[in-house]
Tab-separated table of C-alpha atoms and ligand atoms in Angstrom:
chain	number	residue	atom	x	y	z
A	2	MET	CA	0.090	-0.337	0.053
A	3	LYS	CA	1.445	3.281	-1.029
A	4	VAL	CA	1.227	6.087	1.204
A	5	LYS	CA	1.228	9.263	-0.309
A	6	PHE	CA	2.802	12.615	1.022
A	7	ASN	CA	4.513	11.415	4.151
A	8	LEU	CA	1.148	11.081	5.654
A	9	PRO	CA	1.016	8.754	8.919
A	10	LYS	CA	0.244	5.305	7.940
A	11	LYS	CA	-2.237	4.621	10.425
A	12	VAL	CA	-5.416	6.781	10.507
A	13	VAL	CA	-6.175	7.802	13.909
A	14	PHE	CA	-9.187	10.092	15.355
A	15	CYS	CA	-8.907	12.434	18.140
A	16	LYS	CA	-11.191	11.310	21.126
A	17	ASN	CA	-12.524	14.532	21.765
A	18	CYS	CA	-12.968	16.287	18.319
A	19	VAL	CA	-13.327	14.688	14.844
A	20	MET	CA	-10.310	15.368	13.546
A	21	SER	CA	-7.643	12.974	12.683
A	22	ASN	CA	-3.770	12.721	12.513
A	23	GLN	CA	-4.130	13.138	8.902
A	24	ARG	CA	-4.184	16.821	8.941
A	25	PRO	CA	-1.005	18.950	7.990
A	26	SER	CA	-0.277	20.787	11.411
A	27	SER	CA	2.851	23.013	9.927
A	28	ILE	CA	3.169	25.483	7.409
A	29	PRO	CA	5.869	24.347	5.286
A	30	GLU	CA	3.209	22.458	3.527
A	31	PHE	CA	3.308	25.638	1.463
A	32	HIS	CA	6.683	25.485	0.287
A	33	HIS	CA	6.872	22.038	-0.314
A	34	LYS	CA	6.602	19.963	-3.485
A	35	LYS	CA	4.599	16.702	-3.942
A	36	ASN	CA	6.479	14.367	-1.720
A	37	ARG	CA	6.082	17.088	1.480
A	38	LYS	CA	9.488	16.083	2.685
A	39	GLY	CA	9.357	17.194	6.352
A	40	ALA	CA	5.915	17.909	6.445
A	41	ASN	CA	4.157	17.476	9.850
A	42	TYR	CA	0.887	15.912	11.030
A	43	LEU	CA	-1.255	16.572	13.929
A	44	LYS	CA	-0.059	14.657	16.692
A	45	ILE	CA	-2.364	12.535	18.807
A	46	GLU	CA	-1.400	11.617	22.240
A	47	THR	CA	-1.249	8.324	23.113
A	48	LYS	CA	-2.209	8.795	26.860
A	49	THR	CA	-5.208	10.741	26.434
A	50	GLY	CA	-5.922	10.163	22.898
A	51	TRP	CA	-6.325	13.643	22.139
A	52	CYS	CA	-5.213	15.649	19.399
A	53	SER	CA	-2.940	18.434	20.337
A	54	ALA	CA	-5.309	21.193	18.913
A	55	CYS	CA	-7.662	20.051	21.853
A	56	LEU	CA	-4.845	19.859	24.453
A	57	GLN	CA	-4.047	23.225	23.235
A	58	ASN	CA	-7.774	24.613	23.920
A	59	LYS	CA	-7.487	22.846	27.346
A	60	ILE	CA	-4.447	24.863	28.212
A	61	LYS	CA	-6.264	27.651	26.959
A	62	GLN	CA	-8.957	27.280	29.201
A	63	LYS	CA	-6.613	27.836	31.915
A	64	ILE	CA	-4.923	31.186	30.770
A	65	ASN	CA	-5.748	34.556	32.631
A	66	TRP	CA	-7.125	36.457	30.546
A	67	ASN	CA	-6.977	39.579	32.185
A	68	SER	CA	-3.232	39.456	32.715
A	69	ARG	CA	-3.070	38.477	28.977
A	70	GLU	CA	-5.199	41.784	28.118
A	71	LYS	CA	-2.565	43.773	30.588
A	72	GLU	CA	0.153	42.350	28.537
A	73	LEU	CA	-1.882	43.475	25.289
A	74	GLU	CA	-2.136	47.219	26.827
A	75	LYS	CA	1.705	47.011	27.437
A	76	LEU	CA	2.157	46.393	23.957
A	77	LEU	CA	-0.089	48.892	22.384
A	78	SER	CA	1.032	51.852	24.482
A	79	LYS	CA	4.752	51.081	23.136
A	80	PHE	CA	3.382	51.651	19.718
A	81	ARG	CA	0.230	53.590	19.856
A	82	LYS	CA	0.454	57.148	17.756
A	83	ASN	CA	-1.342	60.149	18.270
A	84	ASN	CA	0.540	61.759	15.695
A	85	GLY	CA	-2.074	61.080	12.659
A	86	GLU	CA	0.295	58.144	11.483
A	87	TYR	CA	-0.876	54.782	11.322
A	88	ASP	CA	0.601	52.652	14.247
A	89	CYS	CA	-0.675	48.712	13.111
A	90	LEU	CA	-1.371	46.886	9.955
A	91	ILE	CA	-4.284	44.537	9.987
A	92	PRO	CA	-4.425	41.904	7.368
A	93	GLY	CA	-7.795	40.557	6.513
A	94	SER	CA	-10.487	40.596	3.541
A	95	GLY	CA	-13.454	41.500	5.553
A	96	GLY	CA	-14.599	37.856	7.144
A	97	LYS	CA	-15.796	37.560	10.864
A	98	ASP	CA	-12.270	37.454	12.261
A	99	SER	CA	-10.530	40.176	10.859
A	100	ALA	CA	-13.779	42.491	11.035
A	101	TYR	CA	-13.702	42.009	14.777
A	102	GLN	CA	-9.988	42.217	15.257
A	103	ALA	CA	-9.613	45.504	13.390
A	104	HIS	CA	-12.703	47.165	15.082
A	105	ILE	CA	-11.683	46.378	18.556
A	106	LEU	CA	-7.909	47.653	17.884
A	107	LYS	CA	-9.558	50.815	16.785
A	108	TYR	CA	-12.490	51.670	18.802
A	109	LYS	CA	-11.592	49.687	22.282
A	110	TYR	CA	-7.796	50.064	22.414
A	111	ARG	CA	-7.427	53.469	20.462
A	112	MET	CA	-5.220	52.242	17.622
A	113	ASN	CA	-4.690	53.827	14.524
A	114	PRO	CA	-4.713	50.913	12.058
A	115	LEU	CA	-4.535	50.392	8.516
A	116	LEU	CA	-6.021	47.625	6.706
A	117	ILE	CA	-4.311	45.583	4.015
A	118	THR	CA	-6.465	43.187	2.008
A	119	TRP	CA	-5.228	40.329	-0.266
A	120	PRO	CA	-8.358	39.913	-2.288
A	121	PRO	CA	-9.906	36.152	-2.762
A	122	ILE	CA	-8.854	35.050	-5.752
A	123	LEU	CA	-12.367	35.285	-7.008
A	124	TYR	CA	-14.487	36.925	-4.308
A	125	THR	CA	-18.236	36.234	-3.791
A	126	ASP	CA	-21.064	38.877	-3.932
A	127	TYR	CA	-21.730	38.169	-0.138
A	128	GLY	CA	-17.525	38.493	0.650
A	129	LEU	CA	-17.164	41.701	-1.405
A	130	LYS	CA	-20.138	43.219	0.563
A	131	ASN	CA	-18.545	42.120	3.902
A	132	TYR	CA	-15.354	43.788	2.814
A	133	ASN	CA	-17.087	46.818	1.850
A	134	ASN	CA	-19.022	47.050	4.986
A	135	TRP	CA	-15.924	46.342	6.963
A	136	VAL	CA	-14.432	49.489	5.588
A	137	ASN	CA	-17.438	51.884	5.225
A	138	ILE	CA	-19.401	50.680	8.445
A	139	GLY	CA	-16.538	49.642	10.438
A	140	GLY	CA	-14.608	52.864	9.674
A	141	PHE	CA	-11.080	52.591	8.299
A	142	ASP	CA	-8.432	53.506	5.881
A	143	SER	CA	-7.846	50.469	3.667
A	144	LEU	CA	-5.368	49.146	0.967
A	145	VAL	CA	-6.140	46.533	-1.439
A	146	TYR	CA	-3.341	44.887	-3.304
A	147	ARG	CA	-4.164	43.342	-6.619
A	148	PRO	CA	-1.297	40.972	-7.560
A	149	ASN	CA	-0.704	40.276	-11.310
A	150	GLY	CA	-4.037	38.460	-12.455
A	151	LYS	CA	-2.236	36.691	-15.009
A	152	VAL	CA	0.608	35.105	-12.751
A	153	MET	CA	-2.052	34.646	-10.056
A	154	ARG	CA	-3.873	32.377	-12.371
A	155	LEU	CA	-0.995	30.548	-13.541
A	156	LEU	CA	0.386	29.644	-10.129
A	157	THR	CA	-3.216	28.641	-9.028
A	158	LYS	CA	-3.214	26.472	-12.018
A	159	LEU	CA	0.085	24.935	-11.199
A	160	SER	CA	-0.597	24.626	-7.364
A	161	ILE	CA	-3.667	22.621	-8.414
A	162	GLU	CA	-1.714	20.388	-11.038
A	163	ASN	CA	1.490	19.916	-8.654
A	164	LEU	CA	-0.282	20.085	-4.978
A	165	LEU	CA	-3.906	19.686	-5.898
A	166	HIS	CA	-3.773	22.871	-3.460
A	167	PRO	CA	-5.871	25.626	-5.296
A	168	PHE	CA	-5.757	28.169	-2.342
A	169	GLN	CA	-1.762	28.289	-2.019
A	170	THR	CA	-1.347	31.433	-4.010
A	171	PHE	CA	-4.393	33.219	-1.805
A	172	ILE	CA	-2.868	31.727	1.291
A	173	LEU	CA	0.850	32.972	0.731
A	174	GLY	CA	-0.348	36.333	0.031
A	175	GLN	CA	-2.586	36.771	3.075
A	176	LYS	CA	0.544	35.949	5.333
A	177	ASN	CA	3.431	37.137	3.509
A	178	LEU	CA	1.938	40.750	2.209
A	179	ALA	CA	1.421	42.435	5.218
A	180	PRO	CA	4.901	42.648	6.675
A	181	LYS	CA	6.058	43.888	3.273
A	182	ILE	CA	3.633	46.529	3.271
A	183	ALA	CA	4.449	47.482	6.704
A	184	SER	CA	7.935	47.813	6.044
A	185	LYS	CA	6.963	50.343	2.911
A	186	PHE	CA	4.544	52.435	5.087
A	187	ASN	CA	7.010	52.665	8.222
A	188	ILE	CA	4.271	50.581	10.297
A	189	ASN	CA	5.929	48.800	13.055
A	190	LEU	CA	3.225	46.659	14.175
A	191	VAL	CA	1.728	44.054	12.443
A	192	PHE	CA	-1.529	42.327	13.915
A	193	TYR	CA	-2.537	38.841	12.606
A	194	GLY	CA	-5.753	37.485	14.101
A	195	GLU	CA	-6.427	33.761	15.429
A	196	ASN	CA	-3.927	32.625	17.464
A	197	GLU	CA	-2.351	29.631	15.579
A	198	ALA	CA	-1.369	28.330	18.805
A	199	GLU	CA	-4.571	26.945	18.449
A	200	TYR	CA	-3.010	24.729	15.943
A	201	GLY	CA	-0.272	23.995	18.263
A	202	ASN	CA	2.204	26.499	16.131
A	203	PRO	CA	4.613	29.380	17.904
A	204	ILE	CA	3.169	32.440	18.696
A	205	ALA	CA	4.896	35.019	16.225
A	206	GLU	CA	5.705	37.277	19.371
A	207	ASN	CA	9.572	37.369	19.008
A	208	GLU	CA	12.180	37.208	16.567
A	209	SER	CA	13.640	33.733	17.663
A	210	SER	CA	9.925	32.465	16.953
A	211	LEU	CA	9.748	34.203	13.649
A	212	ARG	CA	12.713	33.031	12.506
A	213	ASN	CA	11.800	29.123	12.964
A	214	ASN	CA	8.655	30.408	10.885
A	215	SER	CA	9.686	30.823	7.260
A	216	TYR	CA	6.149	31.679	6.627
A	217	PHE	CA	6.604	34.816	7.138
A	218	VAL	CA	10.622	35.311	6.772
A	219	SER	CA	13.130	33.800	4.560
A	220	ASP	CA	16.719	34.811	3.812
A	221	ASN	CA	16.973	32.673	0.618
A	222	ILE	CA	14.197	32.858	-1.650
A	223	ASN	CA	15.849	30.798	-4.285
A	224	SER	CA	15.271	27.726	-1.727
A	225	LEU	CA	11.650	28.181	-1.716
A	226	TYR	CA	9.073	26.618	-3.611
A	227	LEU	CA	5.980	28.138	-5.262
A	228	ALA	CA	3.109	25.921	-6.547
A	229	GLY	CA	5.376	23.071	-6.026
A	230	ILE	CA	8.273	24.200	-8.280
A	231	LYS	CA	11.661	25.629	-7.294
A	232	ILE	CA	11.594	29.334	-7.843
A	233	LYS	CA	14.231	29.355	-10.309
A	234	LYS	CA	12.636	26.663	-12.400
A	235	LEU	CA	9.298	28.405	-12.364
A	236	VAL	CA	11.001	31.510	-13.846
A	237	LYS	CA	12.876	29.712	-16.514
A	238	GLU	CA	10.279	27.171	-17.500
A	239	PHE	CA	7.445	29.671	-17.613
A	240	ASP	CA	9.033	32.758	-19.135
A	241	LEU	CA	8.506	34.940	-15.783
A	242	ASN	CA	11.002	37.079	-13.967
A	243	LEU	CA	11.361	37.216	-9.952
A	244	ASN	CA	9.308	40.433	-10.076
A	245	ASP	CA	6.289	38.611	-11.028
A	246	LEU	CA	7.008	36.068	-8.159
A	247	LYS	CA	8.365	38.115	-5.318
A	248	ILE	CA	4.960	39.263	-4.006
A	249	PHE	CA	3.999	35.818	-3.113
A	250	LEU	CA	7.205	35.315	-1.279
A	251	PRO	CA	8.170	36.426	2.197
A	252	ILE	CA	9.745	39.340	3.403
A	253	GLU	CA	13.412	38.944	4.178
A	254	HIS	CA	15.026	38.524	7.528
A	255	LYS	CA	17.022	41.154	7.305
A	256	GLU	CA	14.608	43.857	6.755
A	257	LEU	CA	12.245	42.993	9.290
A	258	LYS	CA	14.857	43.643	11.510
A	259	ARG	CA	16.074	46.809	9.894
A	260	LYS	CA	12.680	48.027	10.030
A	261	LYS	CA	11.997	47.055	13.697
A	262	ILE	CA	8.610	45.485	12.605
A	263	GLN	CA	7.099	43.150	15.266
A	264	ILE	CA	4.224	40.663	14.281
A	265	HIS	CA	1.756	39.337	16.800
A	266	TYR	CA	-1.122	37.534	16.940
A	267	LEU	CA	-4.406	39.049	18.595
A	268	GLY	CA	-5.735	35.827	19.641
A	269	TYR	CA	-2.735	35.323	22.223
A	270	TYR	CA	-3.697	38.295	24.196
A	271	LEU	CA	-7.743	37.969	23.683
A	272	LYS	CA	-9.776	34.981	24.163
A	273	TRP	CA	-10.900	34.181	20.591
A	274	ILE	CA	-13.784	32.255	20.308
A	275	PRO	CA	-14.994	32.248	16.206
A	276	GLN	CA	-18.678	32.283	17.111
A	277	GLU	CA	-18.451	35.236	19.209
A	278	ALA	CA	-16.306	37.351	16.691
A	279	TYR	CA	-19.188	36.531	14.380
A	280	TYR	CA	-21.290	38.039	16.455
A	281	TYR	CA	-19.177	40.963	17.168
A	282	ALA	CA	-18.787	41.562	13.298
A	283	VAL	CA	-22.437	41.435	13.018
A	284	LYS	CA	-23.070	44.200	15.603
A	285	ASN	CA	-20.124	46.680	14.479
A	286	THR	CA	-19.121	46.358	11.034
A	287	GLY	CA	-22.250	45.347	9.046
A	288	PHE	CA	-20.918	41.520	8.401
A	289	LYS	CA	-23.271	39.402	6.983
A	290	PRO	CA	-23.514	35.656	6.839
A	291	ARG	CA	-24.477	34.098	3.314
A	292	PRO	CA	-28.096	33.102	3.069
A	293	PHE	CA	-26.867	29.611	2.158
A	294	ARG	CA	-24.807	26.722	3.393
A	295	THR	CA	-21.234	26.826	2.400
A	296	GLN	CA	-20.482	23.497	0.380
A	297	GLY	CA	-18.706	20.677	2.192
A	298	THR	CA	-19.873	21.954	5.725
A	299	TYR	CA	-22.965	23.271	7.756
A	300	SER	CA	-22.071	26.722	8.642
A	301	LYS	CA	-23.116	29.866	6.856
A	302	TYR	CA	-20.244	32.423	8.113
A	303	ASN	CA	-16.840	30.839	8.211
A	304	SER	CA	-14.557	32.064	5.552
A	305	ILE	CA	-17.389	32.733	2.747
A	306	ASP	CA	-15.181	35.461	0.766
A	307	ASP	CA	-13.624	32.997	-2.153
A	308	LYS	CA	-15.433	31.000	-4.560
A	309	ILE	CA	-12.101	28.663	-4.708
A	310	ASP	CA	-12.830	28.131	-0.932
A	311	ASP	CA	-15.295	24.958	-1.071
A	312	LEU	CA	-12.931	23.492	-3.887
A	313	HIS	CA	-9.983	24.204	-1.550
A	314	TYR	CA	-11.694	22.090	1.334
A	315	TYR	CA	-12.934	19.448	-1.318
A	316	THR	CA	-9.214	18.732	-2.220
A	317	THR	CA	-8.136	18.517	1.466
A	318	PHE	CA	-10.903	15.561	1.605
A	319	ILE	CA	-9.362	13.898	-1.134
A	320	LYS	CA	-5.523	14.382	0.192
A	321	PHE	CA	-6.030	14.099	3.915
A	322	GLY	CA	-9.523	12.495	4.094
A	323	ILE	CA	-10.618	15.576	5.984
A	324	GLY	CA	-13.215	17.794	4.337
A	325	ARG	CA	-14.727	21.063	5.657
A	326	ALA	CA	-17.533	19.660	8.173
A	327	THR	CA	-14.642	18.185	10.143
A	328	TYR	CA	-12.512	21.237	10.268
A	329	ASP	CA	-15.360	23.171	11.539
A	330	SER	CA	-16.790	21.093	13.890
A	331	SER	CA	-13.719	20.070	15.535
A	332	GLN	CA	-13.405	23.984	16.495
A	333	GLU	CA	-16.634	24.000	17.757
A	334	ILE	CA	-16.508	21.117	19.882
A	335	ARG	CA	-13.347	22.691	21.440
A	336	ASN	CA	-15.192	26.045	22.132
A	337	GLY	CA	-18.134	23.885	23.791
A	338	HIS	CA	-20.452	24.692	20.945
A	339	LEU	CA	-21.296	21.188	19.495
A	340	LEU	CA	-20.854	17.532	21.077
A	341	ARG	CA	-18.742	14.903	19.699
A	342	GLU	CA	-21.646	12.833	18.535
A	343	GLU	CA	-23.412	15.855	16.449
A	344	ALA	CA	-20.459	16.769	15.040
A	345	LYS	CA	-19.629	13.369	13.802
A	346	ASN	CA	-23.508	13.419	11.897
A	347	LEU	CA	-22.489	16.466	10.489
A	348	VAL	CA	-19.405	14.953	8.910
A	349	LYS	CA	-21.185	12.146	7.508
A	350	LYS	CA	-23.707	14.513	6.069
A	351	TYR	CA	-21.393	17.351	4.767
A	352	ASP	CA	-17.798	16.324	4.541
A	353	GLY	CA	-16.383	16.006	1.025
A	354	GLU	CA	-19.298	17.101	-0.714
A	355	TYR	CA	-18.753	18.067	-4.350
A	356	PRO	CA	-18.162	21.678	-4.728
A	357	ASP	CA	-20.665	22.079	-7.892
A	358	VAL	CA	-21.718	25.477	-7.040
A	359	TYR	CA	-18.778	27.393	-8.168
A	360	ILE	CA	-16.611	24.703	-9.591
A	361	ASP	CA	-17.318	25.399	-13.303
A	362	GLU	CA	-16.834	29.094	-12.993
A	363	VAL	CA	-13.213	28.376	-10.819
A	364	LEU	CA	-12.044	25.802	-13.715
A	365	GLU	CA	-13.049	28.424	-16.364
A	366	TYR	CA	-11.089	31.128	-14.654
A	367	ILE	CA	-7.631	29.380	-14.392
A	368	GLY	CA	-8.282	27.000	-17.566
A	369	LEU	CA	-8.192	23.729	-16.081
A	370	ASP	CA	-10.435	21.189	-17.936
A	371	LYS	CA	-12.432	19.475	-15.619
A	372	ASP	CA	-12.050	15.792	-16.278
A	373	LYS	CA	-8.664	16.691	-16.120
A	374	PHE	CA	-9.053	18.010	-12.718
A	375	HIS	CA	-11.029	14.975	-11.567
A	376	LYS	CA	-7.990	12.753	-12.704
A	377	LEU	CA	-5.855	14.828	-10.656
A	378	CYS	CA	-8.291	14.313	-7.715
A	379	ASP	CA	-7.777	10.420	-8.009
A	380	GLU	CA	-3.614	10.672	-8.475
A	381	PHE	CA	-3.661	12.621	-5.159
A	382	ARG	CA	-5.588	9.738	-3.523
A	383	SER	CA	-3.421	7.808	-1.182
A	384	ASP	CA	-4.047	4.040	-0.831
A	385	HIS	CA	-3.959	3.864	2.708
A	386	LEU	CA	-6.955	6.415	2.983
A	387	TRP	CA	-8.957	5.610	-0.166
A	388	LYS	CA	-10.714	2.148	-1.754
A	389	LYS	CA	-12.266	1.985	-5.098
A	390	THR	CA	-15.519	0.434	-5.068
A	391	LYS	CA	-18.109	-0.651	-7.320
A	392	ASN	CA	-20.001	2.375	-5.786
A	393	GLY	CA	-16.940	4.934	-6.328
A	394	TRP	CA	-14.419	5.903	-3.939
A	395	LYS	CA	-14.576	5.214	-0.519
A	396	LEU	CA	-12.538	6.266	2.858
A	397	ARG	CA	-11.085	3.058	4.593
A	398	HIS	CA	-11.452	4.970	7.777
A	399	SER	CA	-13.850	7.500	9.012
A	400	VAL	CA	-14.613	9.069	12.142
A	401	ASN	CA	-18.196	7.152	11.987
A	402	LEU	CA	-16.347	3.968	11.611
A	403	ASP	CA	-18.153	3.251	8.549
A	404	GLY	CA	-15.326	3.111	6.173
A	405	THR	CA	-14.348	0.141	4.113
A	406	ASP	CA	-11.674	-0.995	6.295
A	407	ASP	CA	-12.911	-0.184	9.727
B	510	LIG	ZN1	-8.978	16.960	18.774
């Protein structure tokens, strides 16, 4: 049995949430090519049977949020400017989390933020409305950075062909753009939102953790991959120049240091519950959920900006056996909004749903033939996860124990 992408051979589900150990847990996913050498996957502790995200969340419940807030105030007082200049940069596309984050920093903590948006590859009408409301009702100065559409399309297509990862270009831009814009505008503080510590990743609060996090900083761009291809090769093969690609790449460490830019996660300082961020955004920035359910899951308000989103989670289902409902419901179990039994039903009902609402438009945009896309999907199915039956592909293992090998 051939196991693809260095995935863990044995499928194990967390006993608390519905996530499996097949979930990539570290960022290098985005830089590596097909074999994903050195990739990290979600750890499940043998003693408790809980995954590291759940364990981390348990620790989080013991955090003294009052003292964390004091830390935040101390930090902000170091950076706050009252001379009309921006004092922090907030990346986001107008989803509930970025809306909450920007609003609370400006109106509760009296910061003077500038928003920076790396727009979705294909904005949904609802996403665009929410973005406009964020700026116009929330009340912010904002910048939208439009990357070269031709290169964006090419890279998105290549990421699908090489990695089955339609979202790579968006994620890279979303993470890598802000520090570079901060540098250009002489803003010393960049605030990301949700604390990635929820996923067991380090908090980007100091230089050493940043240094270990090639997501944001890089000293040697030639060592990086884009769309699964080494930068140098990409430039040569597709008649590009380095300028075409630079916007997707991380800021260089020496620049970050020279400009004294700090990167923080607001979720480290404030208790962050997605459902509450949603209510806050509805109230303060005119955020609206989509009137229909997102394909692949049950929710109407999580990450609804990009038409490629549904396709992205369809591909995680193919590659890792983990669909959007698994991601969404695991997070809600951790926040006490869902029972595991309920989550299992939602996974059974929605995980891996075919994204037919937007798929034609998406494939047409990138110029990828639908049959070819389906063929690619099959190439990316790992033997240890999937079995071909006379009724089509079936998962070998599921959290509901109804897989072919359960
Ligand atoms: Zn878990």
